[in-house]
GROMACS .gro file of C-alpha atoms in nm:
model
  408
    1MET     CA    1 -18.158  -3.592   2.090
    2PHE     CA    2 -18.019  -3.390   1.719
    3ASN     CA    3 -18.181  -3.328   1.429
    4ILE     CA    4 -18.118  -3.469   1.127
    5ASN     CA    5 -18.309  -3.277   0.897
    6SER     CA    6 -18.035  -3.029   0.955
    7LEU     CA    7 -17.716  -3.256   0.877
    8SER     CA    8 -17.490  -2.923   0.766
    9LEU     CA    9 -17.531  -2.800   1.180
   10LEU     CA   10 -17.412  -3.042   1.305
   11ARG     CA   11 -17.102  -3.193   1.443
   12GLU     CA   12 -16.928  -3.494   1.531
   13SER     CA   13 -16.930  -3.509   1.943
   14ASN     CA   14 -16.824  -3.789   2.185
   15GLN     CA   15 -17.245  -3.827   2.155
   16LEU     CA   16 -17.255  -3.822   1.781
   17GLU     CA   17 -17.052  -4.019   1.535
   18ALA     CA   18 -17.093  -3.924   1.099
   19LYS     CA   19 -16.902  -4.281   0.834
   20ALA     CA   20 -17.009  -4.296   0.507
   21ALA     CA   21 -17.026  -4.622   0.425
   22SER     CA   22 -16.999  -4.590   0.096
   23ASN     CA   23 -16.857  -4.938   0.059
   24GLY     CA   24 -17.143  -5.113   0.307
   25THR     CA   25 -17.046  -5.142   0.705
   26PRO     CA   26 -16.763  -5.064   0.789
   27ARG     CA   27 -16.543  -5.189   1.014
   28SER     CA   28 -16.451  -4.895   1.247
   29MET     CA   29 -16.806  -4.861   1.301
   30TRP     CA   30 -16.793  -5.165   1.571
   31GLU     CA   31 -16.478  -4.938   1.798
   32THR     CA   32 -16.785  -4.647   1.775
   33TYR     CA   33 -17.012  -4.935   1.944
   34CYS     CA   34 -16.824  -4.972   2.197
   35ALA     CA   35 -16.696  -4.710   2.279
   36PHE     CA   36 -17.028  -4.587   2.282
   37ALA     CA   37 -17.133  -4.812   2.516
   38ASN     CA   38 -16.845  -4.818   2.723
   39THR     CA   39 -16.920  -4.424   2.744
   40ASN     CA   40 -17.195  -4.238   2.790
   41GLY     CA   41 -17.391  -4.402   2.443
   42GLY     CA   42 -17.455  -4.225   2.125
   43THR     CA   43 -17.552  -4.194   1.781
   44ILE     CA   44 -17.405  -4.373   1.474
   45LEU     CA   45 -17.437  -4.189   1.073
   46LEU     CA   46 -17.455  -4.414   0.854
   47GLY     CA   47 -17.438  -4.282   0.466
   48VAL     CA   48 -17.325  -3.972   0.663
   49GLY     CA   49 -16.979  -3.816   0.570
   50GLU     CA   50 -16.786  -3.504   0.646
   51ASP     CA   51 -16.677  -3.224   0.473
   52ALA     CA   52 -16.339  -3.014   0.498
   53GLN     CA   53 -16.481  -2.805   0.719
   54HIS     CA   54 -16.564  -3.101   0.909
   55ASN     CA   55 -16.938  -3.016   0.870
   56LEU     CA   56 -17.160  -3.283   0.839
   57GLN     CA   57 -17.346  -3.312   0.468
   58LEU     CA   58 -17.604  -3.665   0.304
   59VAL     CA   59 -17.370  -3.924   0.160
   60GLY     CA   60 -17.692  -4.244   0.203
   61VAL     CA   61 -17.643  -4.612   0.178
   62ASN     CA   62 -17.715  -4.835  -0.070
   63ASN     CA   63 -17.959  -5.167  -0.033
   64PRO     CA   64 -17.975  -5.072   0.354
   65GLU     CA   65 -18.168  -5.368   0.445
   66HIS     CA   66 -17.934  -5.575   0.383
   67MET     CA   67 -17.706  -5.375   0.564
   68VAL     CA   68 -17.900  -5.326   0.832
   69LYS     CA   69 -17.900  -5.749   0.838
   70ASP     CA   70 -17.561  -5.760   0.825
   71ILE     CA   71 -17.540  -5.491   1.169
   72TRP     CA   72 -17.797  -5.736   1.284
   73ASP     CA   73 -17.560  -6.052   1.221
   74THR     CA   74 -17.237  -5.890   1.358
   75LEU     CA   75 -17.378  -5.734   1.751
   76ASN     CA   76 -17.499  -6.097   1.759
   77ASN     CA   77 -17.146  -6.294   1.657
   78LYS     CA   78 -16.989  -6.349   2.027
   79ASN     CA   79 -16.642  -6.395   1.816
   80LYS     CA   80 -16.704  -6.002   1.639
   81ILE     CA   81 -16.923  -5.846   1.944
   82SER     CA   82 -16.848  -5.950   2.284
   83SER     CA   83 -17.252  -5.768   2.431
   84ASN     CA   84 -17.550  -5.723   2.138
   85ILE     CA   85 -17.711  -5.407   2.413
   86LEU     CA   86 -17.934  -5.289   2.082
   87ILE     CA   87 -18.290  -5.347   2.103
   88GLU     CA   88 -18.492  -5.322   1.765
   89GLU     CA   89 -18.562  -4.954   1.823
   90ASN     CA   90 -18.186  -4.833   1.845
   91ILE     CA   91 -18.107  -4.940   1.457
   92SER     CA   92 -18.340  -4.778   1.169
   93ILE     CA   93 -18.404  -4.668   0.807
   94GLU     CA   94 -18.423  -4.264   0.737
   95GLN     CA   95 -18.540  -4.165   0.429
   96MET     CA   96 -18.346  -3.831   0.359
   97ASP     CA   97 -18.439  -3.643   0.017
   98ASP     CA   98 -18.302  -3.702  -0.308
   99ASN     CA   99 -18.427  -4.011  -0.230
  100LYS     CA  100 -18.168  -4.122  -0.018
  101SER     CA  101 -18.124  -4.347   0.298
  102ILE     CA  102 -17.927  -4.314   0.568
  103ILE     CA  103 -17.916  -4.613   0.935
  104ARG     CA  104 -17.913  -4.465   1.238
  105ILE     CA  105 -17.796  -4.662   1.537
  106THR     CA  106 -17.872  -4.548   1.889
  107VAL     CA  107 -17.616  -4.668   2.167
  108PRO     CA  108 -17.727  -4.618   2.511
  109ARG     CA  109 -17.484  -4.682   2.739
  110ALA     CA  110 -17.431  -5.046   2.853
  111ASN     CA  111 -17.516  -5.119   3.171
  112ARG     CA  112 -17.170  -5.178   3.429
  113SER     CA  113 -17.284  -5.532   3.441
  114ASP     CA  114 -17.234  -5.544   3.037
  115LYS     CA  115 -16.933  -5.400   3.001
  116PRO     CA  116 -16.662  -5.345   2.885
  117ILE     CA  117 -16.793  -5.424   2.535
  118TYR     CA  118 -16.521  -5.559   2.334
  119ILE     CA  119 -16.443  -5.573   1.987
  120ASN     CA  120 -16.254  -5.927   1.808
  121GLY     CA  121 -16.273  -6.135   2.136
  122ASN     CA  122 -16.028  -5.914   2.269
  123PRO     CA  123 -16.071  -5.814   2.578
  124ILE     CA  124 -15.757  -5.628   2.625
  125GLY     CA  125 -15.716  -5.474   2.204
  126GLY     CA  126 -16.048  -5.434   2.200
  127THR     CA  127 -16.201  -5.246   2.448
  128TYR     CA  128 -16.235  -4.862   2.290
  129ARG     CA  129 -16.395  -4.523   2.527
  130ARG     CA  130 -16.497  -4.214   2.375
  131ASN     CA  131 -16.362  -3.894   2.473
  132PHE     CA  132 -16.467  -3.595   2.210
  133GLU     CA  133 -16.530  -3.733   1.840
  134GLY     CA  134 -16.316  -3.968   1.862
  135ASP     CA  135 -16.281  -4.404   1.979
  136TYR     CA  136 -15.941  -4.453   2.179
  137LYS     CA  137 -15.898  -4.837   2.325
  138CYS     CA  138 -15.876  -4.835   2.664
  139SER     CA  139 -15.559  -4.920   2.891
  140GLN     CA  140 -15.507  -5.221   3.085
  141GLU     CA  141 -15.607  -5.010   3.404
  142GLU     CA  142 -15.961  -4.875   3.258
  143TYR     CA  143 -16.007  -5.275   3.164
  144GLN     CA  144 -15.991  -5.368   3.405
  145ALA     CA  145 -16.172  -5.155   3.650
  146MET     CA  146 -16.475  -5.204   3.445
  147VAL     CA  147 -16.377  -5.567   3.554
  148ARG     CA  148 -16.404  -5.436   3.889
  149ASP     CA  149 -16.754  -5.292   3.831
  150ASN     CA  150 -16.909  -5.501   3.676
  151GLY     CA  151 -17.062  -5.705   3.974
  152SER     CA  152 -16.953  -6.049   3.900
  153SER     CA  153 -16.684  -6.011   4.133
  154VAL     CA  154 -16.814  -5.735   4.427
  155ASN     CA  155 -16.801  -5.994   4.692
  156SER     CA  156 -16.433  -6.075   4.622
  157MET     CA  157 -16.341  -5.680   4.588
  158ASP     CA  158 -16.478  -5.539   4.874
  159GLN     CA  159 -16.584  -5.847   5.094
  160SER     CA  160 -16.322  -6.132   5.068
  161PRO     CA  161 -16.019  -6.163   5.303
  162LEU     CA  162 -15.742  -5.996   5.224
  163LEU     CA  163 -15.474  -6.356   5.283
  164GLN     CA  164 -15.153  -6.101   5.293
  165HIS     CA  165 -15.256  -5.939   5.514
  166SER     CA  166 -15.371  -5.924   5.906
  167VAL     CA  167 -15.556  -5.772   6.164
  168ASP     CA  168 -15.191  -5.568   6.340
  169ASP     CA  169 -15.275  -5.418   6.007
  170PHE     CA  170 -15.559  -5.225   6.187
  171ASP     CA  171 -15.501  -4.887   6.367
  172MET     CA  172 -15.669  -5.048   6.693
  173GLU     CA  173 -15.681  -4.629   6.780
  174THR     CA  174 -15.929  -4.678   6.480
  175VAL     CA  175 -16.139  -4.936   6.532
  176ARG     CA  176 -16.196  -4.832   6.905
  177SER     CA  177 -16.282  -4.463   6.761
  178TYR     CA  178 -16.499  -4.617   6.542
  179ARG     CA  179 -16.669  -4.734   6.810
  180ASN     CA  180 -16.719  -4.486   7.003
  181MET     CA  181 -16.871  -4.329   6.768
  182LEU     CA  182 -17.119  -4.602   6.743
  183SER     CA  183 -17.154  -4.622   7.066
  184ALA     CA  184 -17.308  -4.210   7.106
  185VAL     CA  185 -17.504  -4.244   6.743
  186ARG     CA  186 -17.647  -4.646   6.821
  187PRO     CA  187 -17.621  -4.641   7.237
  188GLN     CA  188 -17.764  -4.950   7.281
  189HIS     CA  189 -17.651  -5.162   6.912
  190PRO     CA  190 -17.618  -5.522   7.024
  191TRP     CA  191 -17.280  -5.498   6.866
  192LEU     CA  192 -17.132  -5.268   7.121
  193THR     CA  193 -17.089  -5.621   7.399
  194LEU     CA  194 -16.889  -5.781   7.101
  195ASP     CA  195 -16.489  -5.829   7.154
  196THR     CA  196 -16.313  -5.649   6.881
  197ASP     CA  197 -16.340  -5.904   6.592
  198GLU     CA  198 -16.648  -6.026   6.665
  199PHE     CA  199 -16.728  -5.660   6.598
  200LEU     CA  200 -16.502  -5.639   6.299
  201MET     CA  201 -16.638  -5.959   6.119
  202ARG     CA  202 -17.010  -5.786   6.185
  203ILE     CA  203 -16.954  -5.443   6.024
  204GLY     CA  204 -16.730  -5.611   5.731
  205ALA     CA  205 -16.408  -5.536   5.795
  206LEU     CA  206 -16.266  -5.865   5.907
  207ALA     CA  207 -16.342  -6.256   5.684
  208LYS     CA  208 -16.251  -6.556   5.803
  209ASP     CA  209 -16.087  -6.758   5.551
  210GLU     CA  210 -16.073  -7.158   5.417
  211SER     CA  211 -15.841  -7.276   5.780
  212ASN     CA  212 -16.138  -6.998   5.931
  213LYS     CA  213 -15.806  -6.726   6.015
  214LEU     CA  214 -15.933  -6.407   6.045
  215HIS     CA  215 -15.806  -6.139   5.819
  216PRO     CA  216 -15.875  -5.781   5.654
  217THR     CA  217 -16.118  -5.694   5.474
  218ARG     CA  218 -16.038  -5.478   5.123
  219SER     CA  219 -16.261  -5.242   5.281
  220GLY     CA  220 -16.137  -5.316   5.688
  221LEU     CA  221 -15.801  -5.273   5.531
  222LEU     CA  222 -15.888  -4.898   5.365
  223MET     CA  223 -16.156  -4.797   5.663
  224PHE     CA  224 -15.891  -4.841   6.014
  225GLY     CA  225 -15.560  -4.926   5.884
  226GLN     CA  226 -15.198  -4.823   5.870
  227GLU     CA  227 -15.181  -4.627   5.511
  228TRP     CA  228 -14.810  -4.761   5.444
  229CYS     CA  229 -14.979  -5.097   5.446
  230ILE     CA  230 -15.300  -4.940   5.305
  231ILE     CA  231 -15.070  -4.916   5.004
  232THR     CA  232 -14.897  -5.302   5.006
  233GLU     CA  233 -15.271  -5.348   4.817
  234PHE     CA  234 -15.437  -5.031   4.719
  235PRO     CA  235 -15.017  -4.901   4.558
  236TYR     CA  236 -15.229  -4.518   4.407
  237TYR     CA  237 -15.421  -4.483   4.763
  238PHE     CA  238 -15.344  -4.064   4.845
  239LEU     CA  239 -15.596  -3.868   5.025
  240ASP     CA  240 -15.579  -3.494   5.018
  241TYR     CA  241 -15.769  -3.181   5.165
  242ARG     CA  242 -15.653  -2.847   5.091
  243GLU     CA  243 -15.770  -2.461   5.200
  244ILE     CA  244 -15.727  -2.196   5.011
  245THR     CA  245 -15.760  -1.906   5.181
  246ASN     CA  246 -15.549  -1.684   5.002
  247ALA     CA  247 -15.596  -1.649   4.602
  248ASP     CA  248 -15.184  -1.614   4.588
  249SER     CA  249 -15.165  -1.902   4.732
  250ARG     CA  250 -15.182  -2.350   4.693
  251TRP     CA  251 -15.315  -2.375   5.041
  252SER     CA  252 -15.309  -2.253   5.334
  253HIS     CA  253 -15.350  -2.571   5.543
  254ARG     CA  254 -15.297  -2.963   5.421
  255ILE     CA  255 -15.393  -3.298   5.527
  256VAL     CA  256 -15.261  -3.591   5.327
  257SER     CA  257 -15.271  -3.963   5.424
  258SER     CA  258 -14.916  -4.055   5.309
  259ASP     CA  259 -14.755  -3.789   5.622
  260GLY     CA  260 -14.710  -4.011   5.875
  261SER     CA  261 -14.843  -3.795   6.159
  262TRP     CA  262 -15.206  -4.029   6.192
  263SER     CA  263 -15.311  -4.329   6.076
  264GLY     CA  264 -15.387  -4.230   5.700
  265ASN     CA  265 -15.706  -4.466   5.671
  266LEU     CA  266 -16.036  -4.387   5.545
  267TYR     CA  267 -16.209  -4.340   5.854
  268ASP     CA  268 -15.991  -4.099   6.055
  269PHE     CA  269 -15.989  -3.896   5.705
  270TRP     CA  270 -16.300  -3.880   5.700
  271SER     CA  271 -16.319  -3.749   6.110
  272ILE     CA  272 -15.975  -3.558   6.060
  273VAL     CA  273 -16.173  -3.285   5.782
  274TRP     CA  274 -16.533  -3.297   5.895
  275GLN     CA  275 -16.361  -3.174   6.221
  276ARG     CA  276 -16.221  -2.919   5.988
  277LEU     CA  277 -16.482  -2.890   5.730
  278SER     CA  278 -16.814  -2.856   5.999
  279ARG     CA  279 -16.639  -2.527   6.207
  280LYS     CA  280 -16.631  -2.304   5.888
  281ILE     CA  281 -16.991  -2.384   5.803
  282ASP     CA  282 -17.223  -2.052   5.997
  283VAL     CA  283 -17.565  -2.222   6.209
  284PRO     CA  284 -17.772  -1.962   6.243
  285PHE     CA  285 -17.909  -1.953   6.626
  286LEU     CA  286 -18.232  -2.189   6.529
  287LEU     CA  287 -18.400  -2.438   6.754
  288ASN     CA  288 -18.643  -2.691   6.769
  289SER     CA  289 -19.019  -2.809   6.870
  290GLN     CA  290 -18.843  -2.911   7.216
  291SER     CA  291 -18.719  -2.571   7.227
  292LEU     CA  292 -18.320  -2.701   7.235
  293ARG     CA  293 -18.033  -2.559   7.046
  294VAL     CA  294 -18.012  -2.671   6.657
  295ASP     CA  295 -17.649  -2.637   6.473
  296ASP     CA  296 -17.700  -2.926   6.193
  297THR     CA  297 -17.806  -2.722   5.892
  298PRO     CA  298 -17.869  -2.877   5.605
  299LEU     CA  299 -17.549  -2.737   5.463
  300HIS     CA  300 -17.357  -2.938   5.739
  301MET     CA  301 -17.549  -3.299   5.556
  302ALA     CA  302 -17.536  -3.160   5.248
  303VAL     CA  303 -17.136  -3.174   5.329
  304ARG     CA  304 -17.053  -3.461   5.497
  305GLU     CA  305 -17.333  -3.692   5.257
  306ALA     CA  306 -17.046  -3.609   5.017
  307LEU     CA  307 -16.713  -3.649   5.177
  308ALA     CA  308 -16.804  -3.920   5.308
  309ASN     CA  309 -16.963  -4.044   4.982
  310THR     CA  310 -16.614  -3.954   4.755
  311LEU     CA  311 -16.432  -4.205   4.977
  312ILE     CA  312 -16.713  -4.464   4.961
  313HIS     CA  313 -16.765  -4.488   4.621
  314ALA     CA  314 -16.377  -4.424   4.527
  315ASP     CA  315 -16.232  -4.685   4.303
  316TYR     CA  316 -15.888  -4.684   4.502
  317TYR     CA  317 -15.685  -4.906   4.264
  318MET     CA  318 -15.699  -4.659   4.012
  319ARG     CA  319 -15.495  -4.410   3.963
  320GLY     CA  320 -15.597  -4.050   4.046
  321ASN     CA  321 -15.654  -3.878   4.408
  322THR     CA  322 -15.913  -3.810   4.658
  323VAL     CA  323 -15.910  -3.437   4.708
  324ILE     CA  324 -16.088  -3.275   4.875
  325THR     CA  325 -16.021  -2.857   4.843
  326TYR     CA  326 -16.213  -2.662   5.068
  327ASN     CA  327 -16.101  -2.201   4.871
  328ASP     CA  328 -16.294  -1.935   5.073
  329ALA     CA  329 -15.998  -1.724   4.755
  330VAL     CA  330 -16.206  -1.750   4.498
  331SER     CA  331 -16.603  -1.724   4.347
  332THR     CA  332 -16.613  -1.988   4.025
  333ASP     CA  333 -16.949  -2.163   3.943
  334VAL     CA  334 -17.018  -2.565   4.010
  335ASP     CA  335 -16.749  -2.741   3.755
  336GLY     CA  336 -16.723  -3.080   3.620
  337SER     CA  337 -16.445  -3.311   3.648
  338SER     CA  338 -16.212  -3.580   3.424
  339GLN     CA  339 -16.314  -3.738   3.828
  340SER     CA  340 -16.654  -3.812   4.009
  341SER     CA  341 -16.693  -3.456   4.165
  342ILE     CA  342 -16.947  -3.263   4.333
  343GLU     CA  343 -16.897  -2.867   4.420
  344THR     CA  344 -17.079  -2.684   4.713
  345ASN     CA  345 -17.143  -2.307   4.682
  346SER     CA  346 -17.244  -2.094   4.960
  347ALA     CA  347 -17.369  -1.758   4.899
  348ASN     CA  348 -17.352  -1.722   5.258
  349ASP     CA  349 -17.070  -1.822   5.367
  350GLY     CA  350 -16.802  -1.754   5.083
  351PHE     CA  351 -16.705  -2.033   5.051
  352LYS     CA  352 -16.616  -2.367   4.702
  353LEU     CA  353 -16.597  -2.660   4.835
  354SER     CA  354 -16.520  -2.945   4.555
  355PHE     CA  355 -16.484  -3.365   4.608
  356ALA     CA  356 -16.300  -3.567   4.319
  357ASN     CA  357 -16.166  -3.954   4.334
  358PRO     CA  358 -16.096  -4.204   4.068
  359GLY     CA  359 -16.267  -4.445   3.872
  360CYS     CA  360 -16.669  -4.363   3.735
  361LEU     CA  361 -17.010  -4.254   3.811
  362ARG     CA  362 -17.155  -4.620   3.810
  363MET     CA  363 -17.448  -4.540   3.734
  364PRO     CA  364 -17.582  -4.293   3.428
  365VAL     CA  365 -17.616  -3.913   3.537
  366GLU     CA  366 -17.973  -3.856   3.545
  367VAL     CA  367 -18.046  -4.139   3.717
  368ALA     CA  368 -17.799  -4.012   3.989
  369LEU     CA  369 -17.926  -3.740   3.996
  370ALA     CA  370 -18.308  -3.880   3.991
  371GLY     CA  371 -18.233  -4.034   4.290
  372GLY     CA  372 -18.397  -4.354   4.548
  373PHE     CA  373 -18.067  -4.547   4.332
  374SER     CA  374 -17.812  -4.674   4.530
  375ASP     CA  375 -17.518  -4.884   4.348
  376SER     CA  376 -17.219  -4.850   4.606
  377ARG     CA  377 -16.872  -4.958   4.472
  378ASN     CA  378 -16.783  -5.039   4.770
  379PRO     CA  379 -17.116  -5.204   4.944
  380ALA     CA  380 -16.879  -5.276   5.282
  381LEU     CA  381 -16.730  -4.927   5.323
  382LEU     CA  382 -17.126  -4.713   5.281
  383LYS     CA  383 -17.219  -5.016   5.544
  384MET     CA  384 -16.943  -4.920   5.835
  385PHE     CA  385 -17.054  -4.490   5.721
  386ALA     CA  386 -17.378  -4.585   5.773
  387LEU     CA  387 -17.398  -4.781   6.080
  388ILE     CA  388 -17.247  -4.415   6.269
  389SER     CA  389 -17.557  -4.232   6.058
  390VAL     CA  390 -17.315  -4.034   5.849
  391VAL     CA  391 -17.435  -4.153   5.569
  392GLU     CA  392 -17.854  -4.318   5.433
  393ARG     CA  393 -17.843  -4.603   5.167
  394ALA     CA  394 -18.187  -4.483   5.054
  395GLY     CA  395 -18.013  -4.328   4.704
  396SER     CA  396 -18.091  -4.007   4.832
  397GLY     CA  397 -17.722  -3.812   4.875
  398PHE     CA  398 -17.731  -3.646   4.563
  399ASP     CA  399 -18.051  -3.485   4.721
  400ALA     CA  400 -17.967  -3.393   5.044
  401MET     CA  401 -17.646  -3.225   4.869
  402ARG     CA  402 -17.832  -3.018   4.646
  403ALA     CA  403 -18.164  -2.976   4.958
  404GLY     CA  404 -17.807  -2.839   5.168
  405CYS     CA  405 -17.681  -2.564   4.859
  406ASP     CA  406 -18.082  -2.425   4.813
  407TRP     CA  407 -18.049  -2.376   5.199
  408ALA     CA  408 -17.732  -2.201   5.179
   0.00000   0.00000   0.00000
């Protein structure tokens, strides 16, 4: 939050927009409203301009009550604004010095079910996002990503059958490996007695079409499919694991989904990468209450959770790669990314791990960090990984990762 009584100290940013509004409500304000709503929210100040050095300065608005009425009328006009996400407390008239008034509009980040928010009845050309201090039209790809995330098509995107694919597109060695893992962690699970097709239906990897013919679901194809089949549905699909052990080289070891020497699917990628990462974490000598050796440390749990969540929550229709990097050649601080990312540093082991995937976080950062709330982009993938006890479904992933980093 900022102090509007100190305008000269403020600058426009990714969450602050100033408009002089000397001739009434500016049309460009609605682009900013959409951009803030579709991104991370922000505040619009009407009656505030900029000088040549981009310092904010008080201008004031004439007849602010009339402008506020005009704003509410436009917000509730579906031909102008696709969705009004404001409540009365979000718009206020502020009395400033020199008897001047400004209008403050606080735009929250829209719920994903309300996105995309657009203007003039034009979903493609009227959807905006906020970058730094500018409002930019969303590309068709960005618009479609918001539509996929808005909840209206969860079943069709994640769990409905892909009619152009068959069970022959699965790598059956991957399926057997997954069943063996389930048998190891839950030996009494009733689904282990089912035949392969029925088993895959129960976990959400296969579904029937209208004629009762079985087809892979989107999550099933991602989890168990052969890479060359996966990319026919997800053309930007690319998994990349890199190990950097020398600051002078790009990487010392690399695993990519497209090299043709292995299946290239999510489950096998997780298995291969987890085996390598788990061996790189030191295990101190610890005994449990039964005097048995403890080999699964909080850092192991944190890395396992981060790796699985990176794969589970990616938007595989978006451009961008899913990249996991192990780096013991440099030491840096935790940082962010334009993609979803988590970075873990271990002072004890002297390495850095970074996890990045395509797709925006589906909830505000503060909600994700608070924990206790799960909002999976791919619920069937989440179910498959949860069945083999790789992740939980309690919205506690960030807590587990923080605990592991604190332990390290």
